[in-house]
Amino acid sequence: MEEQIKINLPINLGLNDGTICPQSCIDVMQAHKSITSLRNYTSSLNNPVLDVISEVDGVQPENIYLAHGSGPILKQCIPHLVKSKITGSASKMFKHLISRNAFPIISGRLTYFKVPLKAGNAGLQIKLLPLDQHTNWKLRVEDVVETLNQGDGLVYICNPNNPTGQLMLTREEIISLLEQYPKSIFWVDEAYVQYIDRSEHQPLSDLVPKYNNLFVSRTFSFAYGLAGVRMGYLLGPPEYISEFRSQVTDYCFGTLQEQLAIAALTDKEHLPKLHAMTAKDAAQITEVLEKHGIEVIPSKTHFLLCRFSGTRRTGKWLAEQLLERGIKIKHFVPVQNERYDEFFRITLGVDEENDYLCQQLDAILSN
């Protein structure tokens, strides 16, 4: 008889929770044992963490905007940038009033859906470019070039991409576009970039001081396992960073948040350990899915995009089956006219969660 795995249900492998936090962060939390250890504010601009980010990412403190996760940054800053581009030009204002196409948001058809979805709800023009198996799950530079030749816009690049787990564009390709289209904005969402070894891909943070049309967003939620603390930051040109800071109050990070951020960024042992753990867990789940004929797109992150083919089964169907067994996974809603019925995404859990997931997948897909 198959041994039953004991686990607390439900488990959520549909929301991209973090993986594990660095041991140095545990040390920080354990150091706060006094009833007065958190009674004081840190500096109003969080200068200690700004200094560490500056050193790690090759920027200056005036290039950094702190916030409670990268989600709030996307929601606040992208509409502001698009609006500033439109209102700063009489011709763009006229075009926007006529067609809503003065400064579109440009991205791939299969990417972090909240960006195009919320932009569309706000009345902004969205242009979704091919991104599927025919493009090897990446954006094609020629498609971006063709679109920008029709007019400037904000290009949203989730790198590596959610949900495909692949780089949308390489560093070299993005540099070429930055230089070719200086009046367009390139937003590189590096929420998952720490899952990739720097020998394979160099993040773009160090390019921010050089290009005034480049923005890079980051979070501590995923690779640093600190989603429950809600910390993120944006790197960009000082004039825009100053505008974003003016819209919120000082003391963005509390003392504990600041100390955890510094510990995470300076822990030299964490990311190599994370890379090995992620590879092991992804291989375990991939083996079960592929045994049942499900395509698993190779991922550089802690989640797997999967696809049914040659069957009537859908991502929604599997999500419903797993939910009955106490597991949540991600299936996809339509964006504009784009449908993703055959797809689903699984976020890697801890060992016990992954074991239970594999057991339940095997039982469901064997029927």
mmCIF file of C-alpha atoms in Angstrom:
data_model
loop_
_atom_site.group_PDB
_atom_site.id
_atom_site.type_symbol
_atom_site.label_atom_id
_atom_site.label_comp_id
_atom_site.label_asym_id
_atom_site.label_seq_id
_atom_site.Cartn_x
_atom_site.Cartn_y
_atom_site.Cartn_z
ATOM 1 C CA MET A 1 0.000 0.000 0.000
ATOM 2 C CA GLU A 2 1.320 3.448 -0.918
ATOM 3 C CA GLU A 3 2.476 5.433 2.090
ATOM 4 C CA GLN A 4 0.336 8.502 2.777
ATOM 5 C CA ILE A 5 2.232 11.770 3.107
ATOM 6 C CA LYS A 6 1.247 13.784 6.165
ATOM 7 C CA ILE A 7 0.840 17.464 5.383
ATOM 8 C CA ASN A 8 -1.212 20.444 6.448
ATOM 9 C CA LEU A 9 -3.824 21.262 3.816
ATOM 10 C CA PRO A 10 -4.591 23.263 1.803
ATOM 11 C CA ILE A 11 -1.284 24.118 0.163
ATOM 12 C CA ASN A 12 -1.036 26.940 -2.348
ATOM 13 C CA LEU A 13 1.244 26.148 -5.282
ATOM 14 C CA GLY A 14 -0.591 28.593 -7.519
ATOM 15 C CA LEU A 15 0.598 31.760 -5.827
ATOM 16 C CA ASN A 16 4.304 32.403 -6.333
ATOM 17 C CA ASP A 17 5.299 32.275 -2.695
ATOM 18 C CA GLY A 18 8.970 32.528 -1.826
ATOM 19 C CA THR A 19 11.325 29.570 -1.607
ATOM 20 C CA ILE A 20 13.587 29.762 1.456
ATOM 21 C CA CYS A 21 15.145 32.743 3.195
ATOM 22 C CA PRO A 22 18.855 33.079 3.935
ATOM 23 C CA GLN A 23 20.099 31.827 7.297
ATOM 24 C CA SER A 24 21.366 35.344 7.952
ATOM 25 C CA CYS A 25 17.733 36.544 7.960
ATOM 26 C CA ILE A 26 16.876 33.978 10.634
ATOM 27 C CA ASP A 27 19.805 35.303 12.647
ATOM 28 C CA VAL A 28 18.410 38.834 12.337
ATOM 29 C CA MET A 29 14.980 37.813 13.603
ATOM 30 C CA GLN A 30 16.395 35.784 16.481
ATOM 31 C CA ALA A 31 18.431 38.785 17.588
ATOM 32 C CA HIS A 32 15.250 40.710 18.450
ATOM 33 C CA LYS A 33 14.481 39.204 21.839
ATOM 34 C CA SER A 34 14.030 42.381 23.835
ATOM 35 C CA ILE A 35 10.662 44.094 24.246
ATOM 36 C CA THR A 36 12.417 47.319 23.221
ATOM 37 C CA SER A 37 14.474 46.036 20.280
ATOM 38 C CA LEU A 38 12.078 47.385 17.648
ATOM 39 C CA ARG A 39 10.925 50.585 19.310
ATOM 40 C CA ASN A 40 13.067 52.935 17.222
ATOM 41 C CA TYR A 41 12.731 54.121 13.650
ATOM 42 C CA THR A 42 15.620 53.751 11.264
ATOM 43 C CA SER A 43 16.646 56.691 9.031
ATOM 44 C CA SER A 44 13.825 58.387 7.137
ATOM 45 C CA LEU A 45 15.152 57.342 3.699
ATOM 46 C CA ASN A 46 16.456 53.940 4.844
ATOM 47 C CA ASN A 47 20.009 54.986 4.037
ATOM 48 C CA PRO A 48 21.657 51.751 5.276
ATOM 49 C CA VAL A 49 19.737 49.588 2.812
ATOM 50 C CA LEU A 50 20.147 52.164 0.013
ATOM 51 C CA ASP A 51 23.915 51.953 0.502
ATOM 52 C CA VAL A 52 23.888 48.154 0.247
ATOM 53 C CA ILE A 53 21.668 48.134 -2.855
ATOM 54 C CA SER A 54 23.946 50.748 -4.425
ATOM 55 C CA GLU A 55 26.976 48.527 -3.896
ATOM 56 C CA VAL A 56 25.316 45.287 -4.982
ATOM 57 C CA ASP A 57 23.571 46.682 -8.072
ATOM 58 C CA GLY A 58 26.102 49.259 -9.241
ATOM 59 C CA VAL A 59 23.849 52.310 -8.846
ATOM 60 C CA GLN A 60 23.613 55.421 -6.678
ATOM 61 C CA PRO A 61 21.116 55.941 -3.816
ATOM 62 C CA GLU A 62 19.234 58.479 -5.941
ATOM 63 C CA ASN A 63 18.522 55.646 -8.442
ATOM 64 C CA ILE A 64 16.593 53.614 -5.827
ATOM 65 C CA TYR A 65 12.926 53.692 -4.865
ATOM 66 C CA LEU A 66 11.858 51.395 -2.010
ATOM 67 C CA ALA A 67 8.344 49.973 -1.664
ATOM 68 C CA HIS A 68 6.352 47.165 -0.070
ATOM 69 C CA GLY A 69 6.987 44.589 -2.794
ATOM 70 C CA SER A 70 7.319 44.943 -6.555
ATOM 71 C CA GLY A 71 3.563 44.693 -7.141
ATOM 72 C CA PRO A 72 2.837 48.139 -5.653
ATOM 73 C CA ILE A 73 5.741 49.517 -7.679
ATOM 74 C CA LEU A 74 4.239 48.246 -10.934
ATOM 75 C CA LYS A 75 0.814 49.609 -10.033
ATOM 76 C CA GLN A 76 2.100 53.066 -9.053
ATOM 77 C CA CYS A 77 4.928 53.700 -11.466
ATOM 78 C CA ILE A 78 4.009 52.259 -14.868
ATOM 79 C CA PRO A 79 0.808 54.354 -15.239
ATOM 80 C CA HIS A 80 2.722 57.415 -14.026
ATOM 81 C CA LEU A 81 5.425 56.932 -16.657
ATOM 82 C CA VAL A 82 2.930 56.426 -19.473
ATOM 83 C CA LYS A 83 0.896 59.439 -18.368
ATOM 84 C CA SER A 84 4.003 61.646 -18.172
ATOM 85 C CA LYS A 85 5.009 60.663 -21.702
ATOM 86 C CA ILE A 86 1.541 61.425 -23.074
ATOM 87 C CA THR A 87 0.947 64.709 -21.235
ATOM 88 C CA GLY A 88 4.454 65.930 -22.069
ATOM 89 C CA SER A 89 3.673 66.068 -25.794
ATOM 90 C CA ALA A 90 0.828 67.914 -27.506
ATOM 91 C CA SER A 91 0.846 65.460 -30.415
ATOM 92 C CA LYS A 92 0.691 62.481 -28.056
ATOM 93 C CA MET A 93 -2.138 64.107 -26.115
ATOM 94 C CA PHE A 94 -4.138 64.490 -29.324
ATOM 95 C CA LYS A 95 -3.362 60.934 -30.407
ATOM 96 C CA HIS A 96 -4.362 59.603 -26.994
ATOM 97 C CA LEU A 97 -7.706 61.401 -27.121
ATOM 98 C CA ILE A 98 -8.406 60.015 -30.588
ATOM 99 C CA SER A 99 -7.106 56.437 -30.360
ATOM 100 C CA ARG A 100 -5.637 55.720 -26.873
ATOM 101 C CA ASN A 101 -2.533 54.673 -28.816
ATOM 102 C CA ALA A 102 -0.146 57.516 -27.999
ATOM 103 C CA PHE A 103 2.241 55.519 -25.806
ATOM 104 C CA PRO A 104 1.187 51.859 -25.696
ATOM 105 C CA ILE A 105 2.363 49.192 -23.289
ATOM 106 C CA ILE A 106 4.174 46.516 -25.293
ATOM 107 C CA SER A 107 4.872 43.014 -24.022
ATOM 108 C CA GLY A 108 4.505 39.323 -24.809
ATOM 109 C CA ARG A 109 1.242 37.432 -25.150
ATOM 110 C CA LEU A 110 2.181 35.120 -22.291
ATOM 111 C CA THR A 111 3.624 37.163 -19.446
ATOM 112 C CA TYR A 112 2.752 38.482 -15.976
ATOM 113 C CA PHE A 113 -0.893 39.055 -16.815
ATOM 114 C CA LYS A 114 -1.614 41.768 -14.223
ATOM 115 C CA VAL A 115 0.433 44.335 -16.164
ATOM 116 C CA PRO A 116 -1.525 44.197 -19.470
ATOM 117 C CA LEU A 117 -4.807 43.441 -17.684
ATOM 118 C CA LYS A 118 -4.637 46.459 -15.370
ATOM 119 C CA ALA A 119 -3.317 48.681 -18.152
ATOM 120 C CA GLY A 120 -6.281 47.728 -20.291
ATOM 121 C CA ASN A 121 -8.696 48.376 -17.427
ATOM 122 C CA ALA A 122 -7.137 51.835 -17.067
ATOM 123 C CA GLY A 123 -7.873 52.620 -20.713
ATOM 124 C CA LEU A 124 -4.298 52.291 -21.947
ATOM 125 C CA GLN A 125 -3.420 50.739 -25.279
ATOM 126 C CA ILE A 126 -1.789 47.299 -25.086
ATOM 127 C CA LYS A 127 0.198 45.574 -27.808
ATOM 128 C CA LEU A 128 0.914 41.909 -27.133
ATOM 129 C CA LEU A 129 3.645 40.360 -29.267
ATOM 130 C CA PRO A 130 4.088 36.679 -30.143
ATOM 131 C CA LEU A 131 5.512 34.650 -27.265
ATOM 132 C CA ASP A 132 4.907 30.907 -27.452
ATOM 133 C CA GLN A 133 6.490 27.660 -28.624
ATOM 134 C CA HIS A 134 6.989 29.165 -32.089
ATOM 135 C CA THR A 135 9.219 31.904 -30.626
ATOM 136 C CA ASN A 136 10.920 29.457 -28.236
ATOM 137 C CA TRP A 137 9.019 31.085 -25.343
ATOM 138 C CA LYS A 138 10.854 34.395 -25.827
ATOM 139 C CA LEU A 139 10.198 37.755 -27.440
ATOM 140 C CA ARG A 140 11.648 38.189 -30.901
ATOM 141 C CA VAL A 141 13.704 41.338 -31.234
ATOM 142 C CA GLU A 142 12.366 41.895 -34.733
ATOM 143 C CA ASP A 143 8.789 41.986 -33.392
ATOM 144 C CA VAL A 144 9.750 44.621 -30.812
ATOM 145 C CA VAL A 145 11.570 46.649 -33.481
ATOM 146 C CA GLU A 146 8.620 46.485 -35.872
ATOM 147 C CA THR A 147 6.257 47.690 -33.143
ATOM 148 C CA LEU A 148 8.485 50.539 -31.929
ATOM 149 C CA ASN A 149 9.041 51.695 -35.497
ATOM 150 C CA GLN A 150 5.324 52.490 -35.504
ATOM 151 C CA GLY A 151 5.741 54.716 -32.430
ATOM 152 C CA ASP A 152 7.314 54.892 -28.987
ATOM 153 C CA GLY A 153 5.924 52.992 -26.033
ATOM 154 C CA LEU A 154 6.689 51.275 -22.737
ATOM 155 C CA VAL A 155 8.157 47.817 -23.290
ATOM 156 C CA TYR A 156 7.511 45.520 -20.327
ATOM 157 C CA ILE A 157 10.104 42.738 -20.108
ATOM 158 C CA CYS A 158 9.679 40.193 -17.317
ATOM 159 C CA ASN A 159 13.152 38.676 -17.151
ATOM 160 C CA PRO A 160 12.960 35.753 -16.459
ATOM 161 C CA ASN A 161 9.346 35.682 -17.484
ATOM 162 C CA ASN A 162 6.349 34.752 -15.378
ATOM 163 C CA PRO A 163 4.911 32.241 -16.250
ATOM 164 C CA THR A 164 7.319 30.721 -18.814
ATOM 165 C CA GLY A 165 10.413 30.790 -16.581
ATOM 166 C CA GLN A 166 12.543 31.833 -19.570
ATOM 167 C CA LEU A 167 14.350 35.054 -20.392
ATOM 168 C CA MET A 168 12.184 37.197 -22.660
ATOM 169 C CA LEU A 169 15.244 38.972 -24.047
ATOM 170 C CA THR A 170 18.970 38.732 -23.374
ATOM 171 C CA ARG A 171 20.978 41.546 -21.816
ATOM 172 C CA GLU A 172 22.633 42.260 -25.164
ATOM 173 C CA GLU A 173 19.292 42.441 -26.976
ATOM 174 C CA ILE A 174 17.892 44.871 -24.390
ATOM 175 C CA ILE A 175 20.979 47.096 -24.632
ATOM 176 C CA SER A 176 20.540 47.262 -28.399
ATOM 177 C CA LEU A 177 16.885 48.307 -28.001
ATOM 178 C CA LEU A 178 17.723 50.891 -25.307
ATOM 179 C CA GLU A 179 20.141 52.583 -27.682
ATOM 180 C CA GLN A 180 17.979 52.273 -30.773
ATOM 181 C CA TYR A 181 14.823 53.697 -29.133
ATOM 182 C CA PRO A 182 15.868 56.340 -26.560
ATOM 183 C CA LYS A 183 12.364 57.886 -26.452
ATOM 184 C CA SER A 184 10.723 54.607 -25.458
ATOM 185 C CA ILE A 185 10.769 53.226 -21.918
ATOM 186 C CA PHE A 186 12.061 49.752 -21.141
ATOM 187 C CA TRP A 187 10.810 48.267 -17.886
ATOM 188 C CA VAL A 188 12.731 45.111 -16.930
ATOM 189 C CA ASP A 189 10.963 43.198 -14.167
ATOM 190 C CA GLU A 190 13.694 41.169 -12.461
ATOM 191 C CA ALA A 191 11.494 39.666 -9.752
ATOM 192 C CA TYR A 192 12.998 36.221 -10.405
ATOM 193 C CA VAL A 193 16.460 37.082 -11.693
ATOM 194 C CA GLN A 194 18.230 35.734 -8.587
ATOM 195 C CA TYR A 195 17.244 32.202 -9.627
ATOM 196 C CA ILE A 196 19.681 32.457 -12.545
ATOM 197 C CA ASP A 197 23.410 32.130 -11.944
ATOM 198 C CA ARG A 198 25.275 35.244 -13.060
ATOM 199 C CA SER A 199 27.554 33.112 -15.207
ATOM 200 C CA GLU A 200 24.486 32.426 -17.366
ATOM 201 C CA HIS A 201 22.816 35.846 -17.322
ATOM 202 C CA GLN A 202 23.958 39.224 -16.010
ATOM 203 C CA PRO A 203 21.128 41.345 -14.546
ATOM 204 C CA LEU A 204 20.599 44.844 -15.932
ATOM 205 C CA SER A 205 20.802 46.861 -12.717
ATOM 206 C CA ASP A 206 24.281 48.239 -13.432
ATOM 207 C CA LEU A 207 22.993 49.751 -16.702
ATOM 208 C CA VAL A 208 20.484 52.044 -14.976
ATOM 209 C CA PRO A 209 22.922 54.965 -14.445
ATOM 210 C CA LYS A 210 23.847 54.821 -18.144
ATOM 211 C CA TYR A 211 20.367 54.785 -19.740
ATOM 212 C CA ASN A 212 17.632 57.240 -18.778
ATOM 213 C CA ASN A 213 14.987 55.083 -20.470
ATOM 214 C CA LEU A 214 15.653 51.972 -18.340
ATOM 215 C CA PHE A 215 13.806 50.886 -15.190
ATOM 216 C CA VAL A 216 14.550 47.678 -13.270
ATOM 217 C CA SER A 217 12.214 46.349 -10.562
ATOM 218 C CA ARG A 218 13.197 43.826 -7.901
ATOM 219 C CA THR A 219 11.620 42.008 -4.955
ATOM 220 C CA PHE A 220 12.748 40.111 -1.878
ATOM 221 C CA SER A 221 9.662 37.886 -1.988
ATOM 222 C CA PHE A 222 10.808 34.932 -4.073
ATOM 223 C CA ALA A 223 14.477 33.977 -4.206
ATOM 224 C CA TYR A 224 15.025 35.467 -0.746
ATOM 225 C CA GLY A 225 11.922 33.786 0.685
ATOM 226 C CA LEU A 226 10.588 36.969 2.301
ATOM 227 C CA ALA A 227 7.134 37.329 0.700
ATOM 228 C CA GLY A 228 5.616 37.661 4.169
ATOM 229 C CA VAL A 229 7.690 40.788 4.843
ATOM 230 C CA ARG A 230 6.722 42.661 1.627
ATOM 231 C CA MET A 231 9.846 44.424 0.335
ATOM 232 C CA GLY A 232 10.839 45.515 -3.145
ATOM 233 C CA TYR A 233 12.649 48.278 -4.978
ATOM 234 C CA LEU A 234 12.844 50.051 -8.308
ATOM 235 C CA LEU A 235 15.979 51.282 -10.043
ATOM 236 C CA GLY A 236 15.623 54.169 -12.471
ATOM 237 C CA PRO A 237 16.655 57.685 -13.500
ATOM 238 C CA PRO A 238 16.932 60.052 -10.494
ATOM 239 C CA GLU A 239 14.344 62.530 -11.813
ATOM 240 C CA TYR A 240 11.664 59.838 -11.899
ATOM 241 C CA ILE A 241 12.760 58.223 -8.637
ATOM 242 C CA SER A 242 12.401 61.620 -6.963
ATOM 243 C CA GLU A 243 8.841 61.909 -8.295
ATOM 244 C CA PHE A 244 7.893 58.467 -6.987
ATOM 245 C CA ARG A 245 9.367 59.203 -3.556
ATOM 246 C CA SER A 246 7.389 62.438 -3.348
ATOM 247 C CA GLN A 247 4.138 60.494 -3.679
ATOM 248 C CA VAL A 248 4.685 58.443 -0.504
ATOM 249 C CA THR A 249 5.821 59.049 3.064
ATOM 250 C CA ASP A 250 9.338 58.466 4.379
ATOM 251 C CA TYR A 251 10.352 55.489 6.536
ATOM 252 C CA CYS A 252 9.233 52.989 3.905
ATOM 253 C CA PHE A 253 11.068 50.053 5.505
ATOM 254 C CA GLY A 254 10.821 49.518 9.233
ATOM 255 C CA THR A 255 13.904 48.602 11.241
ATOM 256 C CA LEU A 256 13.305 44.857 10.944
ATOM 257 C CA GLN A 257 12.581 45.072 7.195
ATOM 258 C CA GLU A 258 15.753 47.066 6.654
ATOM 259 C CA GLN A 259 17.905 44.592 8.563
ATOM 260 C CA LEU A 260 16.368 41.627 6.723
ATOM 261 C CA ALA A 261 16.956 43.270 3.327
ATOM 262 C CA ILE A 262 20.609 43.943 4.142
ATOM 263 C CA ALA A 263 21.099 40.392 5.454
ATOM 264 C CA ALA A 264 19.546 38.886 2.309
ATOM 265 C CA LEU A 265 21.583 40.952 -0.123
ATOM 266 C CA THR A 266 24.888 40.288 1.627
ATOM 267 C CA ASP A 267 24.487 36.539 2.310
ATOM 268 C CA LYS A 268 27.022 34.840 0.016
ATOM 269 C CA GLU A 269 25.895 31.249 0.687
ATOM 270 C CA HIS A 270 22.179 31.590 0.013
ATOM 271 C CA LEU A 271 21.808 31.778 -3.781
ATOM 272 C CA PRO A 272 24.057 28.779 -4.648
ATOM 273 C CA LYS A 273 22.053 26.699 -2.142
ATOM 274 C CA LEU A 274 18.810 27.987 -3.664
ATOM 275 C CA HIS A 275 19.886 27.116 -7.213
ATOM 276 C CA ALA A 276 20.631 23.500 -6.253
ATOM 277 C CA MET A 277 17.356 23.142 -4.348
ATOM 278 C CA THR A 278 15.299 24.595 -7.200
ATOM 279 C CA ALA A 279 16.876 22.303 -9.797
ATOM 280 C CA LYS A 280 16.190 19.223 -7.660
ATOM 281 C CA ASP A 281 12.548 20.114 -6.988
ATOM 282 C CA ALA A 282 11.825 21.076 -10.603
ATOM 283 C CA ALA A 283 13.256 17.760 -11.834
ATOM 284 C CA GLN A 284 11.057 15.805 -9.401
ATOM 285 C CA ILE A 285 7.797 17.413 -10.535
ATOM 286 C CA THR A 286 8.785 17.467 -14.217
ATOM 287 C CA GLU A 287 9.390 13.723 -14.176
ATOM 288 C CA VAL A 288 5.836 13.014 -12.974
ATOM 289 C CA LEU A 289 4.196 15.406 -15.436
ATOM 290 C CA GLU A 290 6.158 14.218 -18.462
ATOM 291 C CA LYS A 291 5.366 10.592 -17.579
ATOM 292 C CA HIS A 292 1.744 11.494 -18.275
ATOM 293 C CA GLY A 293 2.466 13.254 -21.568
ATOM 294 C CA ILE A 294 2.300 16.832 -20.269
ATOM 295 C CA GLU A 295 4.733 19.327 -21.761
ATOM 296 C CA VAL A 296 6.836 21.177 -19.191
ATOM 297 C CA ILE A 297 8.579 24.290 -20.476
ATOM 298 C CA PRO A 298 12.168 24.336 -19.115
ATOM 299 C CA SER A 299 12.279 26.967 -16.376
ATOM 300 C CA LYS A 300 15.029 29.060 -14.860
ATOM 301 C CA THR A 301 12.850 29.891 -11.831
ATOM 302 C CA HIS A 302 10.895 28.254 -8.994
ATOM 303 C CA PHE A 303 7.766 27.663 -11.072
ATOM 304 C CA LEU A 304 6.898 25.452 -14.044
ATOM 305 C CA LEU A 305 4.648 26.340 -16.965
ATOM 306 C CA CYS A 306 2.954 23.206 -18.248
ATOM 307 C CA ARG A 307 0.669 22.423 -21.170
ATOM 308 C CA PHE A 308 -1.818 19.749 -22.156
ATOM 309 C CA SER A 309 -1.782 18.759 -25.828
ATOM 310 C CA GLY A 310 -3.817 16.250 -27.817
ATOM 311 C CA THR A 311 -6.483 16.043 -25.104
ATOM 312 C CA ARG A 312 -9.614 17.806 -23.942
ATOM 313 C CA ARG A 313 -8.083 18.307 -20.528
ATOM 314 C CA THR A 314 -7.360 21.895 -19.556
ATOM 315 C CA GLY A 315 -5.429 23.739 -16.918
ATOM 316 C CA LYS A 316 -8.691 24.660 -15.235
ATOM 317 C CA TRP A 317 -9.727 21.006 -15.113
ATOM 318 C CA LEU A 318 -6.492 19.970 -13.405
ATOM 319 C CA ALA A 319 -6.724 22.908 -10.995
ATOM 320 C CA GLU A 320 -10.211 21.761 -9.975
ATOM 321 C CA GLN A 321 -9.084 18.158 -9.522
ATOM 322 C CA LEU A 322 -6.133 19.171 -7.358
ATOM 323 C CA LEU A 323 -8.218 21.603 -5.321
ATOM 324 C CA GLU A 324 -10.446 18.700 -4.279
ATOM 325 C CA ARG A 325 -7.274 17.173 -2.815
ATOM 326 C CA GLY A 326 -6.208 20.363 -1.050
ATOM 327 C CA ILE A 327 -3.746 21.761 -3.618
ATOM 328 C CA LYS A 328 -4.051 25.074 -5.448
ATOM 329 C CA ILE A 329 -2.282 25.612 -8.770
ATOM 330 C CA LYS A 330 -2.496 28.415 -11.322
ATOM 331 C CA HIS A 331 -4.638 28.308 -14.437
ATOM 332 C CA PHE A 332 -5.008 31.304 -16.729
ATOM 333 C CA VAL A 333 -7.818 33.709 -17.521
ATOM 334 C CA PRO A 334 -8.116 35.321 -20.977
ATOM 335 C CA VAL A 335 -6.370 38.665 -21.589
ATOM 336 C CA GLN A 336 -8.020 40.651 -24.385
ATOM 337 C CA ASN A 337 -8.642 37.950 -27.023
ATOM 338 C CA GLU A 338 -5.809 35.712 -25.847
ATOM 339 C CA ARG A 339 -6.779 32.361 -24.296
ATOM 340 C CA TYR A 340 -4.517 29.951 -22.423
ATOM 341 C CA ASP A 341 -6.890 27.070 -21.677
ATOM 342 C CA GLU A 342 -4.328 24.288 -22.085
ATOM 343 C CA PHE A 343 -1.775 25.861 -19.732
ATOM 344 C CA PHE A 344 -1.233 25.698 -15.986
ATOM 345 C CA ARG A 345 1.581 26.775 -13.674
ATOM 346 C CA ILE A 346 2.936 25.061 -10.577
ATOM 347 C CA THR A 347 5.121 26.832 -8.046
ATOM 348 C CA LEU A 348 7.670 24.627 -6.295
ATOM 349 C CA GLY A 349 6.900 24.043 -2.627
ATOM 350 C CA VAL A 350 8.932 22.656 0.238
ATOM 351 C CA ASP A 351 9.876 18.964 0.110
ATOM 352 C CA GLU A 352 6.739 17.609 1.822
ATOM 353 C CA GLU A 353 4.475 19.712 -0.397
ATOM 354 C CA ASN A 354 6.251 18.587 -3.563
ATOM 355 C CA ASP A 355 6.033 14.934 -2.510
ATOM 356 C CA TYR A 356 2.299 15.241 -1.834
ATOM 357 C CA LEU A 357 1.752 17.094 -5.120
ATOM 358 C CA CYS A 358 3.541 14.390 -7.113
ATOM 359 C CA GLN A 359 1.512 11.687 -5.393
ATOM 360 C CA GLN A 360 -1.765 13.426 -6.225
ATOM 361 C CA LEU A 361 -0.759 14.280 -9.806
ATOM 362 C CA ASP A 362 0.077 10.651 -10.428
ATOM 363 C CA ALA A 363 -3.297 9.524 -9.077
ATOM 364 C CA ILE A 364 -5.314 12.081 -11.086
ATOM 365 C CA LEU A 365 -3.478 11.747 -14.374
ATOM 366 C CA SER A 366 -3.456 7.944 -14.275
ATOM 367 C CA ASN A 367 -7.260 7.863 -14.607
#
